[in-house]
Amino acid sequence: MNGYPAGMTYETDGAAPPEEPARQLFFIRKCEALINKRAQELERPLCYFIQTFGCQMNERDSEKLAGVMGQMGLIPAPSEDKADILLYNTCTVRENADKRLYGRLGVCKAYKQENRDMLIALCGCMMQEEHVIDRIKSSYPYVDIIFGTHNIYRFAELLYSRLTSDSCVKEIWKDASDIVEELPALRKYPFKTGINIMYGCNNFCTYCIVPYVRGRERSREPKDIIREIEKAAADGVVEIMLLGQNVNSYGRGLDTDIGFPELLSMAAEADGIKRVRFMTSHPKDLSDELIKTIAEHENIARHIHLPLQSGSDRILEAMNRHYTRERYIDLAKKIRDAIPDVSITTDIIVGFPGETVRDVEDTLDVIEQVRFDGAFTFEYSPRKGTPAAEMEQLDKAFVQENFDRVLSAVQRISKEQAGRFEGRRMEVLTEGEDEKDPSRYTGRISQNNVVHFPKSGLRVGDFAEVQLDECRGFYYNGTVVAPQT
Ligand code: SAH
Ligand code: SF4
Ligand code: F3S
């Protein structure tokens, strides 16, 4: 079995076929031949390492890139310095993400001196920015392959170009063309995976770079999504996460009446899928119908990540978020009333241009009212080309002070919230060994809280009913009541 989708032929002689995905499958074979030859010369298999930065979208893209490299006969490297092909899938949502990549690229120079065969490839959101490409060219000339978010499916062809030439191969597209699917993917976890339901974003929140680097919003056809879910389930996947920057606007622009609530029901009802998560919900588009759909399906996770960003109407407007603090508070209340035990987590930005102590107090007030089960708090980071980066920026010490206030409020409340399931029996998906104690497992309940428990004959990927004996801050210690649910 060659692992390729049925019904296609793969020629490796003659010219590359023009249509996709046949074209990339052709280049996979071409690369495989070159990689095999080199492996024979070196008397060892060649290996790859992918370092993924950023969100679940990038995690999923990396699974696809790993699938392509696996089909070429490359095996995973034990660490990044041992890789023959080292790929960084980058994120640029905040400045820290950029800094991390530049730090790594500095180290790569030493790796390359040790292993002259090593190829360094860069892809992902950062590569869609011109100033990044300029900096890489001038400061890191030893990078071998550069590609962006829209042509990620062309990796095999780009790698082949590099393997058959001596200079850097760079291909960045400004916009997305068609969505090319059906290339192999290698899942990081055998029991769970992300499923893209849409790409890009149309919301243009004024602080955010994502619409510029990921392009316009495009929804995938429901039948393609469901086919992918069924295939994943047939491979042993029990938990999926439907992915999009704003899943609540799923379906816009498609010739079907299927919106996100319908798609979510279909996913929850797919054979073999025991738990469905989704990410991310924009508060402006979260409908009553969606709340009802979640309430009606026990296997849709009792967890909604609902980014607030700010609790001040003035700042929300300047951010272009299209909701008010009242609407957000009402929505959270509606969700908590309709879905018992639901957990609501959020993202908050502190230090957006023009934010005053009064605005921060409004944010603190929403935090107190909604009582988030978890929150990521970010210091505002100006991103080149976004409207907010052109506004007058705040004093760093002032932002730091506000950030500390917000952080301590969310930490106090989420700690209090975390204890609320103590003593209860909950369904847990076994995710892997407890890093601190290999005689135990780590898993997650539907609300996304982490639980550590004795192995009790379970395997990774199994569901079990676990008694949550004690809450230790942000995780529980539990005991297995019933091995399989
Ligand atoms: N599509 C998702 C979020 C994607 S980015 C949504 O709309 O909710 C993830 C988070 O990064 C955002 O929710 C926001 O809180 C944060 N973020 C985005 N741009 C940022 C910036 N310029 N500075 C600080 N945080 C930012
Ligand atoms: Fe960025 Fe806003 Fe789109 Fe989320 S919805 S990706 S924050 S522009
Ligand atoms: Fe980062 Fe791109 Fe995701 S900028 S957060 S990896 S969409």
Coordinates of C-alpha atoms and ligand atoms in Angstrom, one line a residue:
M1 CA 0.0 0.0 0.0
N2 CA 1.4 3.4 -0.9
G3 CA -0.8 5.5 1.3
Y4 CA -2.1 7.7 -1.4
P5 CA -5.8 8.5 -2.0
A6 CA -7.3 5.9 -4.3
G7 CA -8.0 6.4 -8.0
M8 CA -5.0 8.4 -8.9
T9 CA -1.9 7.4 -10.8
Y10 CA 1.5 8.8 -10.0
E11 CA 4.0 9.1 -12.8
T12 CA 7.5 10.1 -11.9
D13 CA 8.8 10.2 -15.5
G14 CA 8.1 13.0 -17.9
A15 CA 6.7 16.4 -17.1
A16 CA 4.9 17.2 -13.8
P17 CA 1.1 17.0 -14.1
P18 CA -0.4 20.6 -14.0
E19 CA -3.4 19.7 -11.8
E20 CA -3.3 19.4 -8.0
P21 CA -2.9 17.4 -5.9
A22 CA -1.4 15.1 -8.5
R23 CA 1.3 17.6 -9.1
Q24 CA 2.5 17.5 -5.5
L25 CA 2.3 13.7 -5.4
F26 CA 4.6 13.7 -8.4
F27 CA 7.1 15.9 -6.6
I28 CA 6.8 13.8 -3.4
R29 CA 8.0 10.8 -5.5
K30 CA 10.8 12.9 -7.0
C31 CA 12.0 14.0 -3.6
E32 CA 11.8 10.5 -2.3
A33 CA 14.1 9.2 -5.0
L34 CA 16.7 11.9 -4.1
I35 CA 16.3 11.4 -0.4
N36 CA 16.7 7.6 -0.7
K37 CA 19.9 8.1 -2.7
R38 CA 21.4 10.4 -0.1
A39 CA 20.3 8.0 2.7
Q40 CA 22.2 5.2 1.0
E41 CA 25.3 7.3 0.7
L42 CA 25.1 8.3 4.4
E43 CA 24.1 4.8 5.4
R44 CA 21.3 6.2 7.6
P45 CA 17.8 7.4 7.1
L46 CA 17.3 11.2 6.6
C47 CA 15.2 12.9 9.2
Y48 CA 13.1 16.1 9.7
F49 CA 12.1 18.3 12.6
I50 CA 9.2 20.7 12.5
Q51 CA 9.0 23.5 15.1
T52 CA 5.5 25.0 15.2
F53 CA 4.8 28.4 16.6
G54 CA 1.3 30.0 17.0
C55 CA -2.2 28.6 17.0
Q56 CA -4.0 25.4 16.1
M57 CA -4.1 26.4 12.5
N58 CA -0.4 26.2 12.4
E59 CA -0.4 22.9 14.3
R60 CA -2.7 21.5 11.7
D61 CA -0.6 22.8 8.8
S62 CA 2.4 21.2 10.4
E63 CA 0.6 17.8 10.5
K64 CA 0.2 18.2 6.7
L65 CA 3.8 19.1 6.2
A66 CA 4.9 16.1 8.3
G67 CA 2.6 13.9 6.2
V68 CA 4.3 15.1 3.0
M69 CA 7.8 14.5 4.5
G70 CA 6.8 11.1 5.8
Q71 CA 5.7 10.1 2.3
M72 CA 9.2 11.1 1.0
G73 CA 10.8 8.5 3.3
L74 CA 12.0 11.1 5.9
I75 CA 11.7 10.0 9.6
P76 CA 11.2 12.3 12.6
A77 CA 14.5 13.6 14.1
P78 CA 15.1 13.1 17.8
S79 CA 15.9 16.9 18.2
E80 CA 16.2 19.9 16.0
D81 CA 20.0 20.0 15.8
K82 CA 20.0 16.4 14.4
A83 CA 17.5 17.2 11.5
D84 CA 18.4 17.0 7.8
I85 CA 15.4 19.1 7.1
L86 CA 14.6 21.7 9.8
L87 CA 11.3 23.5 9.2
Y88 CA 10.0 26.4 11.3
N89 CA 6.2 27.1 10.9
T90 CA 6.0 30.7 12.1
C91 CA 3.5 32.9 13.8
T92 CA 3.5 36.7 13.8
V93 CA 0.5 37.6 16.0
R94 CA 2.6 39.4 18.6
E95 CA 6.2 40.7 18.5
N96 CA 7.4 37.9 20.9
A97 CA 6.6 35.3 18.3
D98 CA 8.8 37.1 15.7
K99 CA 11.7 37.4 18.3
R100 CA 11.6 33.7 19.0
L101 CA 12.1 32.9 15.3
Y102 CA 15.1 35.2 14.9
G103 CA 16.6 33.8 18.1
R104 CA 16.3 30.3 16.6
L105 CA 17.7 31.3 13.3
G106 CA 20.8 32.6 15.0
V107 CA 21.4 29.1 16.5
C108 CA 20.8 27.4 13.1
K109 CA 24.0 28.8 11.7
A110 CA 25.9 26.6 14.2
Y111 CA 23.7 23.6 13.3
K112 CA 24.6 24.0 9.6
Q113 CA 28.3 24.2 10.4
E114 CA 28.0 20.8 12.0
N115 CA 25.8 19.2 9.3
R116 CA 26.5 20.7 5.9
D117 CA 23.6 18.8 4.4
M118 CA 21.0 20.4 6.7
L119 CA 18.3 22.4 4.9
I120 CA 16.4 25.1 6.8
A121 CA 12.9 25.9 5.6
L122 CA 10.6 28.7 6.9
C123 CA 6.9 28.9 6.3
G124 CA 3.7 30.3 8.0
C125 CA 2.3 33.6 8.9
M126 CA 5.6 35.6 9.4
M127 CA 6.6 34.8 5.8
Q128 CA 3.7 36.8 4.5
E129 CA 5.3 40.0 5.7
E130 CA 7.8 41.8 3.4
H131 CA 9.9 43.3 6.1
V132 CA 10.5 39.7 7.5
I133 CA 11.6 38.4 4.1
D134 CA 14.0 41.4 3.8
R135 CA 15.5 40.7 7.2
I136 CA 15.9 37.0 6.5
K137 CA 17.7 37.7 3.2
S138 CA 20.1 40.2 4.8
S139 CA 20.8 38.6 8.2
Y140 CA 20.2 34.8 7.6
P141 CA 21.4 34.1 4.1
Y142 CA 21.8 30.4 5.0
V143 CA 18.0 29.8 5.0
D144 CA 17.2 27.4 2.1
I145 CA 13.4 27.5 1.5
I146 CA 10.9 30.2 2.2
F147 CA 7.1 29.9 1.6
G148 CA 3.9 31.4 3.0
T149 CA 0.5 30.4 4.2
H150 CA -1.3 30.3 0.8
N151 CA 1.0 27.8 -1.0
I152 CA 1.8 25.5 1.9
Y153 CA 0.5 22.6 -0.2
R154 CA 3.3 23.2 -2.7
F155 CA 6.1 22.2 -0.2
A156 CA 7.1 19.1 -2.1
E157 CA 7.7 21.0 -5.3
L158 CA 9.6 23.7 -3.5
L159 CA 11.8 21.2 -1.7
Y160 CA 12.5 19.4 -5.0
S161 CA 13.6 22.8 -6.5
R162 CA 16.0 23.3 -3.6
L163 CA 17.3 19.7 -3.8
T164 CA 18.1 20.2 -7.4
S165 CA 19.7 23.7 -7.2
D166 CA 22.2 25.5 -5.0
S167 CA 20.3 28.7 -4.1
C168 CA 17.5 29.6 -1.8
V169 CA 14.0 28.8 -3.1
K170 CA 11.4 31.5 -2.2
E171 CA 7.8 31.5 -3.1
I172 CA 5.2 33.8 -1.4
W173 CA 1.7 34.4 -2.7
K174 CA -0.1 37.6 -1.7
D175 CA -3.5 35.9 -1.9
A176 CA -5.0 32.5 -1.6
S177 CA -6.1 30.6 -4.7
D178 CA -8.1 27.3 -4.5
I179 CA -8.0 25.2 -1.4
V180 CA -5.9 22.2 -2.2
E181 CA -6.7 19.2 0.1
E182 CA -6.1 15.5 0.0
L183 CA -2.4 15.5 0.6
P184 CA -1.2 13.1 3.2
A185 CA -1.1 14.3 6.9
L186 CA 0.7 12.8 9.8
R187 CA -1.2 13.4 13.1
K188 CA 0.8 14.5 16.1
Y189 CA -1.6 12.5 18.3
P190 CA -3.3 9.4 17.0
F191 CA -6.5 10.0 19.0
K192 CA -7.2 13.7 18.4
T193 CA -6.8 16.2 15.6
G194 CA -7.8 19.6 14.3
I195 CA -10.0 19.9 11.2
N196 CA -10.0 23.1 9.3
I197 CA -13.5 24.2 8.5
M198 CA -12.5 27.6 7.1
Y199 CA -9.4 29.6 6.3
G200 CA -8.6 33.3 6.7
C201 CA -10.5 36.1 8.4
N202 CA -12.6 39.1 7.3
N203 CA -13.0 40.8 10.6
F204 CA -10.0 43.2 10.6
C205 CA -9.9 43.8 14.3
T206 CA -7.7 46.9 14.3
Y207 CA -4.8 45.3 16.3
C208 CA -4.7 42.1 14.4
I209 CA -2.4 40.9 11.6
V210 CA -4.2 37.6 10.9
P211 CA -6.4 38.9 8.0
Y212 CA -3.3 40.2 6.3
V213 CA -1.2 37.1 6.6
R214 CA -4.0 34.5 6.2
G215 CA -6.1 36.2 3.6
R216 CA -9.9 36.5 3.2
E217 CA -12.3 34.1 4.9
R218 CA -13.0 30.9 2.9
S219 CA -15.3 28.1 4.1
R220 CA -14.7 24.5 3.1
E221 CA -17.6 22.5 1.6
P222 CA -19.5 20.6 4.4
K223 CA -19.1 17.3 2.5
D224 CA -15.3 17.6 2.4
I225 CA -15.2 18.4 6.1
I226 CA -17.4 15.5 7.0
R227 CA -15.4 13.1 4.8
E228 CA -12.2 14.2 6.5
I229 CA -13.8 13.7 10.0
E230 CA -15.1 10.2 9.0
K231 CA -11.7 9.3 7.7
A232 CA -10.0 10.5 10.9
A233 CA -12.5 8.5 13.0
A234 CA -11.8 5.4 10.9
D235 CA -8.1 5.9 11.7
G236 CA -8.8 5.9 15.4
V237 CA -9.3 9.6 16.1
V238 CA -11.9 10.1 18.9
E239 CA -11.7 13.8 19.5
I240 CA -11.7 16.5 16.9
M241 CA -11.4 20.3 17.1
L242 CA -13.1 22.3 14.3
L243 CA -10.8 25.2 13.4
G244 CA -11.4 28.7 12.1
Q245 CA -10.6 32.2 13.2
N246 CA -14.3 32.9 13.6
V247 CA -16.2 29.6 13.3
N248 CA -19.5 31.3 13.9
S249 CA -19.5 32.8 10.4
Y250 CA -18.9 29.4 8.8
G251 CA -20.7 28.8 5.6
R252 CA -20.8 32.4 4.3
G253 CA -20.2 32.4 0.6
L254 CA -21.0 28.7 0.1
D255 CA -24.0 27.5 -1.9
T256 CA -25.5 25.7 1.0
D257 CA -27.8 26.5 4.0
I258 CA -25.4 24.8 6.4
G259 CA -24.1 27.2 9.0
F260 CA -21.9 26.5 12.0
P261 CA -24.6 25.0 14.2
E262 CA -25.6 22.5 11.5
L263 CA -22.0 21.6 10.7
L264 CA -21.3 21.1 14.4
S265 CA -24.2 18.8 14.8
M266 CA -23.1 16.8 11.8
A267 CA -19.6 16.5 13.3
A268 CA -20.9 15.4 16.7
E269 CA -23.1 12.8 15.0
A270 CA -20.2 11.4 12.8
D271 CA -19.5 7.7 13.6
G272 CA -16.7 7.1 16.0
I273 CA -16.3 10.7 17.1
K274 CA -16.7 10.9 20.9
R275 CA -15.9 14.5 21.6
V276 CA -16.0 17.6 19.4
R277 CA -14.3 20.9 20.3
F278 CA -14.2 24.1 18.2
M279 CA -12.1 27.3 18.1
T280 CA -12.5 30.3 17.9
S281 CA -15.9 31.9 18.5
H282 CA -16.3 35.6 17.9
P283 CA -18.9 37.0 20.3
K284 CA -20.5 39.1 17.6
D285 CA -21.7 36.1 15.6
L286 CA -22.4 33.5 18.3
S287 CA -26.1 32.5 17.8
D288 CA -28.8 31.1 20.1
E289 CA -29.0 28.2 17.7
L290 CA -25.4 27.4 18.4
I291 CA -26.0 27.4 22.1
K292 CA -29.0 25.1 21.6
T293 CA -26.9 22.8 19.4
I294 CA -24.2 22.5 22.1
A295 CA -26.8 21.9 24.9
E296 CA -28.5 19.1 22.8
H297 CA -25.3 17.2 22.1
E298 CA -23.5 15.6 25.1
N299 CA -20.4 15.0 23.1
I300 CA -19.8 18.6 22.2
A301 CA -17.3 19.9 24.7
R302 CA -18.7 22.0 27.6
H303 CA -16.1 24.6 26.8
I304 CA -16.4 27.8 24.8
H305 CA -13.4 30.0 24.1
L306 CA -14.9 33.4 23.7
P307 CA -12.3 36.2 23.3
L308 CA -13.4 39.4 25.1
Q309 CA -10.3 41.5 24.3
S310 CA -11.6 44.4 26.3
G311 CA -14.5 45.2 28.7
S312 CA -14.6 48.9 27.7
D313 CA -17.1 49.9 25.0
R314 CA -14.8 52.7 23.9
I315 CA -11.9 50.3 23.3
L316 CA -14.1 47.6 21.8
E317 CA -15.2 50.1 19.2
A318 CA -11.7 51.2 18.5
M319 CA -10.8 47.6 18.1
N320 CA -13.6 47.1 15.6
R321 CA -15.1 44.2 17.6
H322 CA -18.8 45.0 16.9
Y323 CA -20.2 44.2 20.4
T324 CA -20.5 46.0 23.7
R325 CA -19.6 44.9 27.2
E326 CA -23.4 44.5 28.0
R327 CA -23.8 42.2 25.0
Y328 CA -20.9 40.1 26.0
I329 CA -22.0 39.8 29.6
D330 CA -25.5 38.8 28.4
L331 CA -24.1 36.3 26.0
A332 CA -22.0 34.7 28.7
K333 CA -25.0 34.5 31.0
K334 CA -27.1 32.9 28.3
I335 CA -24.4 30.3 27.6
R336 CA -24.1 29.5 31.3
D337 CA -27.9 29.2 31.8
A338 CA -28.4 26.9 28.8
I339 CA -25.4 24.7 29.2
P340 CA -24.9 23.5 32.8
D341 CA -21.2 23.2 33.9
V342 CA -19.9 24.9 30.8
S343 CA -16.5 26.5 31.0
I344 CA -15.9 29.9 29.4
T345 CA -12.4 31.0 28.6
T346 CA -11.2 34.1 27.0
D347 CA -8.4 36.3 25.5
I348 CA -7.8 39.8 26.9
I349 CA -5.5 42.5 25.4
V350 CA -4.1 45.2 27.8
G351 CA -2.5 48.3 26.5
F352 CA -4.4 49.0 23.3
P353 CA -3.8 52.6 22.2
G354 CA -5.8 55.1 24.2
E355 CA -6.7 52.7 27.0
T356 CA -7.1 54.5 30.3
V357 CA -7.4 53.2 33.9
R358 CA -11.1 53.6 33.6
D359 CA -11.1 51.3 30.6
V360 CA -9.1 48.7 32.5
E361 CA -11.6 49.0 35.3
D362 CA -14.3 48.2 32.9
T363 CA -12.4 45.1 31.8
L364 CA -11.9 44.0 35.4
D365 CA -15.6 44.5 36.0
V366 CA -16.5 42.1 33.1
I367 CA -14.0 39.6 34.5
E368 CA -15.7 39.7 37.9
Q369 CA -19.2 39.3 36.3
V370 CA -18.5 36.6 33.8
R371 CA -16.0 34.7 36.1
F372 CA -13.8 33.2 33.4
D373 CA -12.6 29.6 33.8
G374 CA -9.4 30.6 32.1
A375 CA -8.0 33.6 30.3
F376 CA -5.0 34.4 28.2
T377 CA -3.9 38.0 28.9
F378 CA -1.7 39.7 26.3
E379 CA 0.1 43.0 26.3
Y380 CA -0.9 44.8 23.2
S381 CA 1.8 44.5 20.5
P382 CA 1.8 46.8 17.5
R383 CA 1.8 44.9 14.2
K384 CA 3.1 46.6 11.1
G385 CA 0.4 47.5 8.6
T386 CA -2.6 47.3 11.1
P387 CA -4.6 50.5 11.9
A388 CA -3.8 50.3 15.7
A389 CA 0.0 50.4 15.0
E390 CA -0.5 53.9 13.5
M391 CA -2.2 55.2 16.7
E392 CA -0.3 56.8 19.5
Q393 CA 1.1 54.1 21.7
L394 CA 0.9 54.0 25.5
D395 CA 3.8 54.2 28.1
K396 CA 5.2 50.7 28.7
A397 CA 5.3 51.1 32.5
F398 CA 1.6 52.2 32.6
V399 CA 0.6 49.2 30.5
Q400 CA 2.6 46.8 32.7
E401 CA 0.8 48.1 35.8
N402 CA -2.6 47.5 34.2
F403 CA -1.5 44.1 32.8
D404 CA -0.6 43.0 36.3
R405 CA -4.0 44.0 37.7
V406 CA -5.8 42.1 35.0
L407 CA -3.6 39.1 35.3
S408 CA -4.1 38.8 39.0
A409 CA -7.9 39.1 38.7
V410 CA -8.2 36.4 36.0
Q411 CA -5.8 34.1 37.9
R412 CA -7.7 34.5 41.2
I413 CA -11.1 33.8 39.5
S414 CA -10.0 30.9 37.3
K415 CA -8.5 29.3 40.4
E416 CA -11.8 29.6 42.3
Q417 CA -13.7 28.4 39.2
A418 CA -11.4 25.4 38.7
G419 CA -12.4 23.9 42.1
R420 CA -16.0 23.7 41.2
F421 CA -15.9 20.1 39.9
E422 CA -14.0 18.7 43.0
G423 CA -15.7 15.5 44.2
R424 CA -17.6 15.0 40.9
R425 CA -17.3 12.0 38.5
M426 CA -16.4 13.2 35.0
E427 CA -15.6 11.7 31.6
V428 CA -11.9 12.0 30.9
L429 CA -10.0 11.4 27.6
T430 CA -6.6 9.9 28.4
E431 CA -4.0 12.0 26.6
G432 CA -0.6 10.7 27.7
E433 CA 1.7 10.0 30.6
D434 CA 1.9 12.5 33.4
E435 CA 5.2 14.2 32.8
K436 CA 6.0 14.4 36.5
D437 CA 5.0 10.8 37.4
P438 CA 5.2 8.3 34.6
S439 CA 3.1 5.8 36.6
R440 CA 0.1 8.0 36.0
Y441 CA -1.8 9.5 33.1
T442 CA -2.9 13.0 32.2
G443 CA -6.2 13.6 30.5
R444 CA -8.8 16.2 30.0
I445 CA -12.5 16.6 30.9
S446 CA -15.0 18.0 28.5
Q447 CA -14.5 21.5 30.1
N448 CA -10.8 21.2 29.1
N449 CA -9.4 21.0 32.7
V450 CA -6.5 18.7 33.2
V451 CA -6.7 15.6 35.4
H452 CA -3.9 13.3 36.6
F453 CA -4.9 9.7 37.6
P454 CA -3.5 6.2 38.0
K455 CA -3.1 4.3 34.7
S456 CA -5.6 1.6 35.8
G457 CA -5.1 -0.5 32.6
L458 CA -6.1 2.3 30.3
R459 CA -4.5 3.2 27.0
V460 CA -3.8 6.6 25.6
G461 CA -6.9 7.7 23.6
D462 CA -9.3 5.8 26.0
F463 CA -12.2 7.5 27.7
A464 CA -12.8 6.8 31.4
E465 CA -15.0 7.9 34.2
V466 CA -12.8 9.6 36.8
Q467 CA -13.6 10.8 40.2
L468 CA -12.0 14.3 40.7
D469 CA -10.7 13.8 44.2
E470 CA -8.8 17.0 44.7
C471 CA -8.2 20.3 42.8
R472 CA -4.6 21.5 42.9
G473 CA -4.8 25.0 41.5
F474 CA -5.2 24.4 37.7
Y475 CA -5.5 20.6 37.6
Y476 CA -7.2 17.7 39.4
N477 CA -5.9 14.5 40.9
G478 CA -8.4 11.7 40.4
T479 CA -9.2 8.0 40.5
V480 CA -10.6 5.9 37.8
V481 CA -14.2 4.7 38.6
A482 CA -15.1 3.0 35.3
P483 CA -12.4 2.3 32.7
Q484 CA -14.4 2.9 29.5
T485 CA -17.3 5.2 29.0
Ligands
SAH1 N1 -9.6 34.7 15.7 C1 -9.4 34.7 17.1 C2 -8.1 35.1 17.7 C3 -6.8 34.9 16.9 S1 -5.4 35.6 17.6 C4 -10.4 35.7 17.7 O1 -10.9 36.6 17.0 O2 -10.7 35.6 18.8 C5 -5.4 35.1 19.3 C6 -5.4 36.2 20.3 O3 -4.2 36.9 20.2 C7 -6.5 37.2 20.1 O4 -7.7 36.8 20.7 C8 -6.0 38.4 20.8 O5 -6.3 38.4 22.2 C9 -4.5 38.2 20.7 N2 -3.9 39.2 19.8 C10 -4.1 39.3 18.5 N3 -3.4 40.4 18.0 C11 -2.7 40.9 19.0 C12 -1.8 42.0 19.2 N4 -1.5 42.8 18.2 N5 -1.3 42.3 20.4 C13 -1.7 41.5 21.5 N6 -2.5 40.5 21.4 C14 -3.0 40.2 20.2
SF4_2 FE1 -7.8 38.7 14.3 FE2 -10.1 39.6 14.9 FE3 -9.8 37.9 12.8 FE4 -9.6 37.1 15.3 S1 -11.5 37.9 14.4 S2 -8.2 36.6 13.7 S3 -8.7 38.8 16.4 S4 -9.0 40.0 13.0
F3S3 FE1 -0.1 33.1 14.6 FE2 -0.9 32.8 12.2 FE3 -2.1 31.6 14.1 S1 -0.2 34.7 13.1 S2 -1.9 32.9 15.8 S3 -0.1 31.3 13.5 S4 -3.0 32.4 12.2

